[in-house]
Short mmCIF file of C-alpha atoms in Angstrom, two decimals:
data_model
loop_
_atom_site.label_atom_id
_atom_site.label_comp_id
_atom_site.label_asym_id
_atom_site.label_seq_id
_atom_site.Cartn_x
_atom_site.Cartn_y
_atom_site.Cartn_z
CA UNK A 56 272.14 255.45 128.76
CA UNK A 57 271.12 258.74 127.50
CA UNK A 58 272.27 261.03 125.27
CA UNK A 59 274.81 264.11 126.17
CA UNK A 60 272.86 267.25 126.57
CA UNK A 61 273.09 270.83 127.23
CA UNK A 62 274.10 272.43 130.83
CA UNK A 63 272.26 275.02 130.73
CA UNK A 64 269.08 275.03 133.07
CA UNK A 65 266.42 272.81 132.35
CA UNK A 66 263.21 274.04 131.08
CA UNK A 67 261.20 270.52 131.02
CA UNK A 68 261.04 267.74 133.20
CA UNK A 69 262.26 265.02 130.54
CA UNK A 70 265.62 267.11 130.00
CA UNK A 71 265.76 267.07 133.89
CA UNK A 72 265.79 262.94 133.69
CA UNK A 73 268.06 262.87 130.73
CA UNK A 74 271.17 265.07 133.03
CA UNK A 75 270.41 262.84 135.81
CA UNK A 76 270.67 259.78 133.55
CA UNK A 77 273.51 260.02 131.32
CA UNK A 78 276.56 257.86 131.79
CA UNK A 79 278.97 257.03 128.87
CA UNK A 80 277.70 255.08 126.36
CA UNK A 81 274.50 253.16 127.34
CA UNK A 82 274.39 255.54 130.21
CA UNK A 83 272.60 255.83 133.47
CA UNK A 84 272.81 256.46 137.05
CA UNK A 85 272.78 253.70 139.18
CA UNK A 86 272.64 253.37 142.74
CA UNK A 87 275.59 253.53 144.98
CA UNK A 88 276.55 251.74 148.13
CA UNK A 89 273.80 251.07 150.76
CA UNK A 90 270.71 252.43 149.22
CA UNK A 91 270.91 253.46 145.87
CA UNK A 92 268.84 253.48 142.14
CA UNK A 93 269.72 252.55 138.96
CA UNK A 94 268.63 254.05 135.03
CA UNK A 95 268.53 251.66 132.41
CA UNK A 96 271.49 251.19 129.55
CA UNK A 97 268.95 251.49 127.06
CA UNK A 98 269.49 255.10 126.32
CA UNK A 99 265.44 254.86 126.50
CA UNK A 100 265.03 258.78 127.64
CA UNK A 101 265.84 259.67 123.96
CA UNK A 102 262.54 259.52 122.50
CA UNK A 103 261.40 262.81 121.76
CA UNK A 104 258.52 263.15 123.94
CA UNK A 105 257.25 261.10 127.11
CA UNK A 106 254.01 260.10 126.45
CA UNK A 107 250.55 261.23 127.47
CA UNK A 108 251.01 259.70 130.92
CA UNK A 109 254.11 261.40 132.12
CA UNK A 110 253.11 265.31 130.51
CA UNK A 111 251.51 266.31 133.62
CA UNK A 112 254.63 265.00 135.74
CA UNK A 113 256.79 266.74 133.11
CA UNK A 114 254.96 270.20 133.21
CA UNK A 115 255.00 270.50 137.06
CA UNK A 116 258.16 269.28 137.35
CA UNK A 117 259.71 271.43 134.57
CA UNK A 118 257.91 274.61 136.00
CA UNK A 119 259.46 273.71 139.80
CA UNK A 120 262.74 273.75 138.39
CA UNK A 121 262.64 277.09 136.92
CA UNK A 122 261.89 278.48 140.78
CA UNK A 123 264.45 276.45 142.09
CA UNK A 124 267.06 278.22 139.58
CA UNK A 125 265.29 281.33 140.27
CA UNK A 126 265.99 280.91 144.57
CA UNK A 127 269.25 279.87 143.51
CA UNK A 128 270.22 282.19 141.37
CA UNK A 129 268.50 285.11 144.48
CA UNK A 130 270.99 283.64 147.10
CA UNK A 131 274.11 282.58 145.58
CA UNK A 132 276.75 284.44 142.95
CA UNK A 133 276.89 282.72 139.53
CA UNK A 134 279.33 279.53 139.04
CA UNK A 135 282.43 280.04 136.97
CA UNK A 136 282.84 278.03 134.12
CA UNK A 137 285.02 274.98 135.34
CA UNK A 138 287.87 274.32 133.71
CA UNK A 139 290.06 271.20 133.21
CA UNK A 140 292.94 271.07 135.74
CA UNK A 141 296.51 272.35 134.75
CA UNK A 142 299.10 269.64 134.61
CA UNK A 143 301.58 269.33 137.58
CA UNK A 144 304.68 268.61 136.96
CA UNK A 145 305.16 264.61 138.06
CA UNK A 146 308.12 262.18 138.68
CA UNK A 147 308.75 259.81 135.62
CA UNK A 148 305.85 256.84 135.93
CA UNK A 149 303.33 257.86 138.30
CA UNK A 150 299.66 258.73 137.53
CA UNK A 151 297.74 261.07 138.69
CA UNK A 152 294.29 260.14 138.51
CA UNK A 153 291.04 262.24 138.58
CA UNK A 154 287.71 260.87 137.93
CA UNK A 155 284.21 262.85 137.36
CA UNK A 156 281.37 261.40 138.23
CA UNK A 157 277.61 260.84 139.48
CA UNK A 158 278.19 258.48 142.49
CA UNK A 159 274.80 257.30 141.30
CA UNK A 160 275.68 255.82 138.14
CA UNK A 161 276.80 252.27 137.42
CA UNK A 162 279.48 253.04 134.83
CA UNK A 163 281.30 255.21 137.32
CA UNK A 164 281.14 252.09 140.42
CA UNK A 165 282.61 250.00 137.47
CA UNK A 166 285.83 252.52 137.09
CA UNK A 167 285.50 252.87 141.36
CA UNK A 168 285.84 249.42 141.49
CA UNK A 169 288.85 249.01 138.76
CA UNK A 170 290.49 251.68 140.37
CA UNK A 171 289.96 250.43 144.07
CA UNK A 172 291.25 246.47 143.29
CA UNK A 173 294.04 247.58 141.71
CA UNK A 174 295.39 250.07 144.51
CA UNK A 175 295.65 253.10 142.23
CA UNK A 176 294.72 256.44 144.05
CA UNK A 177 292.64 258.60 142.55
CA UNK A 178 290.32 262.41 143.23
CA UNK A 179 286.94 262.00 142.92
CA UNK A 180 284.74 265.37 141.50
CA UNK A 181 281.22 264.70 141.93
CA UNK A 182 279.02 266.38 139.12
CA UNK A 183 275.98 268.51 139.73
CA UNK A 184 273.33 265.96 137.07
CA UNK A 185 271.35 269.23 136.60
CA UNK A 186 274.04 272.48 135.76
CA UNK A 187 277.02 269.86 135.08
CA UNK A 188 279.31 272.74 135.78
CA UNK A 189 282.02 270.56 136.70
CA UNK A 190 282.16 269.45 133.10
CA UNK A 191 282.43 272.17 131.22
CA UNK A 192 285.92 272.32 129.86
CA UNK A 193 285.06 268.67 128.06
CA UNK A 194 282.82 268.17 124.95
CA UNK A 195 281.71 264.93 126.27
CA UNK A 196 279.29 265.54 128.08
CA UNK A 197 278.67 262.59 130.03
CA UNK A 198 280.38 260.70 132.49
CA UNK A 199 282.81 259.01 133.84
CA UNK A 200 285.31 261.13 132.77
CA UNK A 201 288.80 259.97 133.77
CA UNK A 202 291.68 262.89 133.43
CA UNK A 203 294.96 261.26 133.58
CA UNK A 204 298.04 263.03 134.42
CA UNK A 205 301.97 261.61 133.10
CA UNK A 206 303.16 264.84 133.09
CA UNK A 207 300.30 265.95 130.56
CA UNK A 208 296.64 265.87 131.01
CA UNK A 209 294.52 263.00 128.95
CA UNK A 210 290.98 262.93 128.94
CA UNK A 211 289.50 259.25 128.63
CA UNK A 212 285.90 258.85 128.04
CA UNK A 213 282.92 255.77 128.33
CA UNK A 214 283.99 253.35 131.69
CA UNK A 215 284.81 250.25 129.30
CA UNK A 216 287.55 252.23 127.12
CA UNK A 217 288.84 253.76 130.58
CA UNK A 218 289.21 250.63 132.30
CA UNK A 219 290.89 249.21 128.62
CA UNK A 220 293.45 251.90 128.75
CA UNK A 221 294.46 252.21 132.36
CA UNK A 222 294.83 248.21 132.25
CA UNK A 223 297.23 248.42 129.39
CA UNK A 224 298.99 251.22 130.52
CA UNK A 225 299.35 248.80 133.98
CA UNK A 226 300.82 246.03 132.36
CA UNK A 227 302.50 247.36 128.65
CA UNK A 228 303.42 251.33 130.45
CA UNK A 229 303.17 252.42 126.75
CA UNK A 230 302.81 256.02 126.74
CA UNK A 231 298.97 256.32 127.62
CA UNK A 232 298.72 258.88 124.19
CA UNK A 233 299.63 255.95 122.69
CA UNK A 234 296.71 253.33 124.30
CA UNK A 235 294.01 255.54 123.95
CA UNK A 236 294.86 256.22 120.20
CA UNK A 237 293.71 252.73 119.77
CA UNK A 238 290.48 253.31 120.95
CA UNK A 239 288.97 255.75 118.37
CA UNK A 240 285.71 257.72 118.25
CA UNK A 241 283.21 256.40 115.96
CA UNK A 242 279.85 258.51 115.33
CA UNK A 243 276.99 255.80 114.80
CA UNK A 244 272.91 256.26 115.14
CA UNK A 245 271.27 254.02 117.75
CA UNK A 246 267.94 252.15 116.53
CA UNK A 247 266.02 255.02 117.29
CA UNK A 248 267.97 257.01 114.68
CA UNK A 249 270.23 259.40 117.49
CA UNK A 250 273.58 259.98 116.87
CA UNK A 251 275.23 258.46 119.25
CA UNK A 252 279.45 258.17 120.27
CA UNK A 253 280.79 254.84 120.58
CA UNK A 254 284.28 253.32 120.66
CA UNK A 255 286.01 251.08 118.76
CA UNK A 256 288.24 247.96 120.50
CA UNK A 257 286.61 249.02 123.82
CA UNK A 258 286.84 245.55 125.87
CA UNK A 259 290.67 244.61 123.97
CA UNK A 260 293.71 244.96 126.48
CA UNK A 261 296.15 246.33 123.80
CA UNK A 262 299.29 244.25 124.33
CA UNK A 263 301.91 242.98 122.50
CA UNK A 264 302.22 238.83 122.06
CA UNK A 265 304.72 238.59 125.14
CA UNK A 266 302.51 240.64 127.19
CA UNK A 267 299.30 239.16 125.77
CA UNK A 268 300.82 235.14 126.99
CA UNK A 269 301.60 236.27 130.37
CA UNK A 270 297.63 237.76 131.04
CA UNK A 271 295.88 235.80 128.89
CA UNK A 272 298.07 232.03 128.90
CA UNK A 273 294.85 230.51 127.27
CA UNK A 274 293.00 232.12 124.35
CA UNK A 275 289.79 231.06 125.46
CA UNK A 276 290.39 233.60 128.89
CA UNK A 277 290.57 236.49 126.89
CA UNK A 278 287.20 235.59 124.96
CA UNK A 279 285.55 234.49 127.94
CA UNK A 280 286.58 238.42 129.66
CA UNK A 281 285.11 240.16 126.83
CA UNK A 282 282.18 238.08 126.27
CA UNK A 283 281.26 239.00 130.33
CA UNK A 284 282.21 242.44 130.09
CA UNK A 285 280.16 243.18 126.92
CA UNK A 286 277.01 241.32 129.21
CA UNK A 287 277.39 243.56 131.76
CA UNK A 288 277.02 246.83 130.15
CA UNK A 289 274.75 245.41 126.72
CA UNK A 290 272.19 242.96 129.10
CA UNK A 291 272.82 243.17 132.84
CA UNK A 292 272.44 246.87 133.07
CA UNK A 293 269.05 247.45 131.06
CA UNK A 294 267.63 244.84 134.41
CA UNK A 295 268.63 247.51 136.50
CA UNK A 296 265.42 250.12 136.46
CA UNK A 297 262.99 248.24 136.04
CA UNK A 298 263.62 246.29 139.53
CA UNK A 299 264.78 249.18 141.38
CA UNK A 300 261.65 251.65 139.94
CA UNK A 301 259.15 248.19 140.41
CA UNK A 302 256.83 249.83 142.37
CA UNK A 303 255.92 253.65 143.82
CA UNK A 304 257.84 252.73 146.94
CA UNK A 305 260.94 250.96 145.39
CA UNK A 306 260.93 254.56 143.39
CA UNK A 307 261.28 256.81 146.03
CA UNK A 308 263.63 254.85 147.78
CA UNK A 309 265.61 254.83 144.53
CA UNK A 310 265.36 258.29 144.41
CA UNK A 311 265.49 259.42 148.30
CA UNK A 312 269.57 258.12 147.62
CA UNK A 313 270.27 260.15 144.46
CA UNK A 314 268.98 263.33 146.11
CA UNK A 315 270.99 262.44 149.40
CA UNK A 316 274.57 261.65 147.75
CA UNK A 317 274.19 263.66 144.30
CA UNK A 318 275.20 267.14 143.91
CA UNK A 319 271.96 268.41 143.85
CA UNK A 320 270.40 271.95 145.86
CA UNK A 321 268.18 271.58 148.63
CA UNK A 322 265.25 272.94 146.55
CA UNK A 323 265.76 270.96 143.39
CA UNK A 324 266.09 268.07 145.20
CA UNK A 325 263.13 268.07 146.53
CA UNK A 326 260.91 268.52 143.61
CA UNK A 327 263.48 265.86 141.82
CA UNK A 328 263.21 262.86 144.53
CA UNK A 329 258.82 263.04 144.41
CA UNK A 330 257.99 264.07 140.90
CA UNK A 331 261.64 261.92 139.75
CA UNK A 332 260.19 258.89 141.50
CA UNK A 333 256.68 259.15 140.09
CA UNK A 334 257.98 259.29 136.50
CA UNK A 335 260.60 256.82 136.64
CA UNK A 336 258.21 254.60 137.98
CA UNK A 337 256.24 255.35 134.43
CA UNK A 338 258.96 255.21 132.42
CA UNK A 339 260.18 251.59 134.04
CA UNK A 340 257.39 249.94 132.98
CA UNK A 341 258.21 251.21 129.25
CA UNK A 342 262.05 249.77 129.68
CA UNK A 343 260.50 246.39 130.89
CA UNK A 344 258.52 246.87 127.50
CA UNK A 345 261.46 247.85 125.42
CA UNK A 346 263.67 244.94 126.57
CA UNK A 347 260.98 242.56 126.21
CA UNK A 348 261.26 241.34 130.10
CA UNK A 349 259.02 239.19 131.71
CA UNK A 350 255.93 240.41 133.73
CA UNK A 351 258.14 239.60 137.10
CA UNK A 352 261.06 241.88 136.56
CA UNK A 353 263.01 239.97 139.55
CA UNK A 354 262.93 236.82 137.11
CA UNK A 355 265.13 238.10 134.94
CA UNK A 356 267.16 239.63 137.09
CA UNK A 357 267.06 236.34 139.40
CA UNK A 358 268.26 234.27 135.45
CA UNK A 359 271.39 236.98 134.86
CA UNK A 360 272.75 236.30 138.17
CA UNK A 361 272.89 232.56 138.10
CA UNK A 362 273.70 232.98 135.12
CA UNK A 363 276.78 234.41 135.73
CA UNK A 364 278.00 232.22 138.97
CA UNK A 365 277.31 229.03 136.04
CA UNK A 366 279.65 231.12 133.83
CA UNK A 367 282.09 231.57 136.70
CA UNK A 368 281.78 227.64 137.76
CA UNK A 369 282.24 226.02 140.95
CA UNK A 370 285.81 225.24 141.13
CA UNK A 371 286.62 229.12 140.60
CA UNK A 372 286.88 231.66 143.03
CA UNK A 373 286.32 234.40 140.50
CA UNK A 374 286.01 234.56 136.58
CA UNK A 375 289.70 235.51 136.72
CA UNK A 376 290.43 232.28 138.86
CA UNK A 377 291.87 233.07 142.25
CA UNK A 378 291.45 236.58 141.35
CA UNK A 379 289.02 239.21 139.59
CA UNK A 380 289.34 239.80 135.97
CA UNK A 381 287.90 242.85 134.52
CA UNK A 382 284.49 240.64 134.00
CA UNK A 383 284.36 240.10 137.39
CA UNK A 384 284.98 244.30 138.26
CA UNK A 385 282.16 245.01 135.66
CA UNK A 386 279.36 242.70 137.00
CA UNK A 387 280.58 243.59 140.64
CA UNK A 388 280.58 247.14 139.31
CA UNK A 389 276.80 247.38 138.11
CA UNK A 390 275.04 245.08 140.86
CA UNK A 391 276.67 247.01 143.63
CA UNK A 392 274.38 249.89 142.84
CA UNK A 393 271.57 248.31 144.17
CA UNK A 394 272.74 247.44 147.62
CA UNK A 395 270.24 248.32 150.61
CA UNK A 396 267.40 248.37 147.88
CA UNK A 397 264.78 245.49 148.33
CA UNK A 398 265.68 244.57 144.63
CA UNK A 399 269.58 243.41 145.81
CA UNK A 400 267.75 241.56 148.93
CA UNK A 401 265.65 239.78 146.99
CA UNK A 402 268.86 238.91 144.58
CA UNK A 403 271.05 237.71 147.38
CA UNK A 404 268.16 235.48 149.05
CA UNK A 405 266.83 234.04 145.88
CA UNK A 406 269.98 233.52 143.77
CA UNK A 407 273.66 231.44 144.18
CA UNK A 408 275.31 234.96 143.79
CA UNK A 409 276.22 236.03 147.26
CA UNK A 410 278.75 233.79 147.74
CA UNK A 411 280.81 235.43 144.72
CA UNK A 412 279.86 239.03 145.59
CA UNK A 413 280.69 238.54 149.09
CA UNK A 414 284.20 237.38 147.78
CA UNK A 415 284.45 240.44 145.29
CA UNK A 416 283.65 242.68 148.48
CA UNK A 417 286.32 241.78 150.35
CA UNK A 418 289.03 241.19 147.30
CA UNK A 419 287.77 245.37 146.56
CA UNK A 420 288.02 246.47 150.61
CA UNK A 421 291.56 245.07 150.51
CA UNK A 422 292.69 247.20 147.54
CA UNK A 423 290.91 250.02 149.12
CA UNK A 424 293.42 249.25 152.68
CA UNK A 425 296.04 248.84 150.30
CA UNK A 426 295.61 252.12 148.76
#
């Protein structure tokens, strides 16, 4: 929801937000299981300055941060540069699978949960949002980053093209070079006039007719997947902030998780969970603005999840019938990173959509036995 930026430390506050925002794409952090925040898809922290409301927050928070790196640098030895790990040698067919991430962020619980429901094991490295050390062999600089090992290492980027390519690759075993040839790199400016990376074919499983009959037996299923899956990360996401950051307490909450399961140093995140709260708090308000939501936040987020159970129907277990389709692992994906927040409570008691998710829980625990 933000744009890449550099690893080096931080010298404001806003550039502070942007590393612990990014994901691929839109890209934010989200909240993860059992207490968790999410940033909106809006890529809204691009603007080039925060506003006359959030410069004090910015200054003292930006100042803070320089200690912190100072204390850090006082006690510990400078990182090394991380590289990208060396291929192994691997039997013929297997995948090796190792995914970067902020366990915060909503694009990375969509590839958990891909990865998880289909039984494919996988290392997780979670990224420092501040340094990004762990990053530093790629030039994408956001994440999920998914390296995937067939005897050679690929890098896939943005969590819509991963889950694209590992799908094909599942059903077609192409040569994964191959798949993620078809989803190409295209430099575009946002409508704030940033350059932005997006991808072409992103949602398309890229299968031949045989392959395409057997997944998809009616068209209308393969429209209906994308349709969902482009909701999820174009609408459902950008409601994400706004009810999470509602008020000073939902913010700190939000924020209390982050600094608990992110890669962060006991210092800088302490100065990032109070001033981080305060400002997203500020800057929630201005995504409410920006996607023209109503003056109750939970309204809209209450409409997008009946929505989707009156996409999904009554006489279906899931989107995908008697089992998830990829529409069903996105949605799943991005609410999931508001659980224990008051925002998912209020969801669950004043919406049809527990039944679903409770059904998407367990269909996603018994991958995880599986695996």
């Amino acid at each position: 929801m933000a744009s890449p930026c550099s690893s080096r430390a931080l010298p404001s506050t806003w550039r502070l937000l942007q590393r612990l925002g990014p994901c691929p794409g839109l890209g934010a952090p989200s909240l993860g299981p059992r207490r968790g925040f999410s940033w909106s898809a809006s890529g809204g922290w691009a603007k080039k300055g925060p506003g006359k409301l959030l410069a004090p927050a910015f200054a003292f928070l930006g100042g803070s941060l320089g200690f912190c790196q100072a204390l850090r640098a006082s006690f510990h030895s400078q990182e090394q540069e991380a590289a990208a790990p060396a291929a192994k040698a691997l039997p013929e067919g297997s995948l090796q699978l190792t995914l970067y991430q902020y366990k915060t962020c909503p694009f990375c619980s969509k590839v958990r949960a891909f990865l998880d429901y289909h039984c494919l094991p996988y290392e997780i490295v979670e990224v420092n949002p501040v340094m990004r050390q762990e990053i530093k062999f790629s030039m994408y600089r956001k994440v999920p980053i998914l390296l995937a090992n067939t005897g050679s290492t690929l890098q896939l980027n943005d969590s819509s093209v991963i889950i694209s390519a590992i799908q094909t690759y599942l059903i077609s075993r192409k040569s994964l070079e191959e798949i993620v040839s078809y989803y190409p790199p295209m430099k575009a400016r946002n409508e704030r006039g940033k350059e932005v990376t997006e991808y072409g074919n992103k949602y398309w499983l890229m299968l031949d007719e045989k392959e395409t009959l057997c997944v998809y037996p009616v068209k209308d299923v393969r429209v209906e997947e994308m349709k969902w899956r482009k909701w999820a990360d174009d609408w459902l996401v950008h409601l994400i902030s706004p009810n999470v950051y509602r008020t000073p307490g939902e913010a700190l909450a939000s924020f209390d998780y982050i600094v608990r399961e992110g890669k962060f140093g006991p210092v800088e995140g302490l100065f990032a969970k109070y001033v981080g709260a305060a400002a997203m708090f500020i800057i929630s308000k201005r995504l409410k603005s920006r996607h023209h939501l109503q003056d109750d936040v939970r309204e809209d987020l209450y409409k997008a999840a009946n929505d989707w159970v009156k996409a999904v129907g009554k006489h279906r277990m899931f989107m995908g019938g008697a089992q998830p389709n990829l529409a069903d692992l996105a949605v799943y994906g991005v609410l999931r990173v508001m659980e224990g927040l008051e925002a998912f409570d209020d969801m669950m008691t004043h919406t049809k959509i527990q039944p679903w998710y409770r059904r998407m829980e367990a269909a996603i625990r018994q991958g995880k036995v599986a695996n």
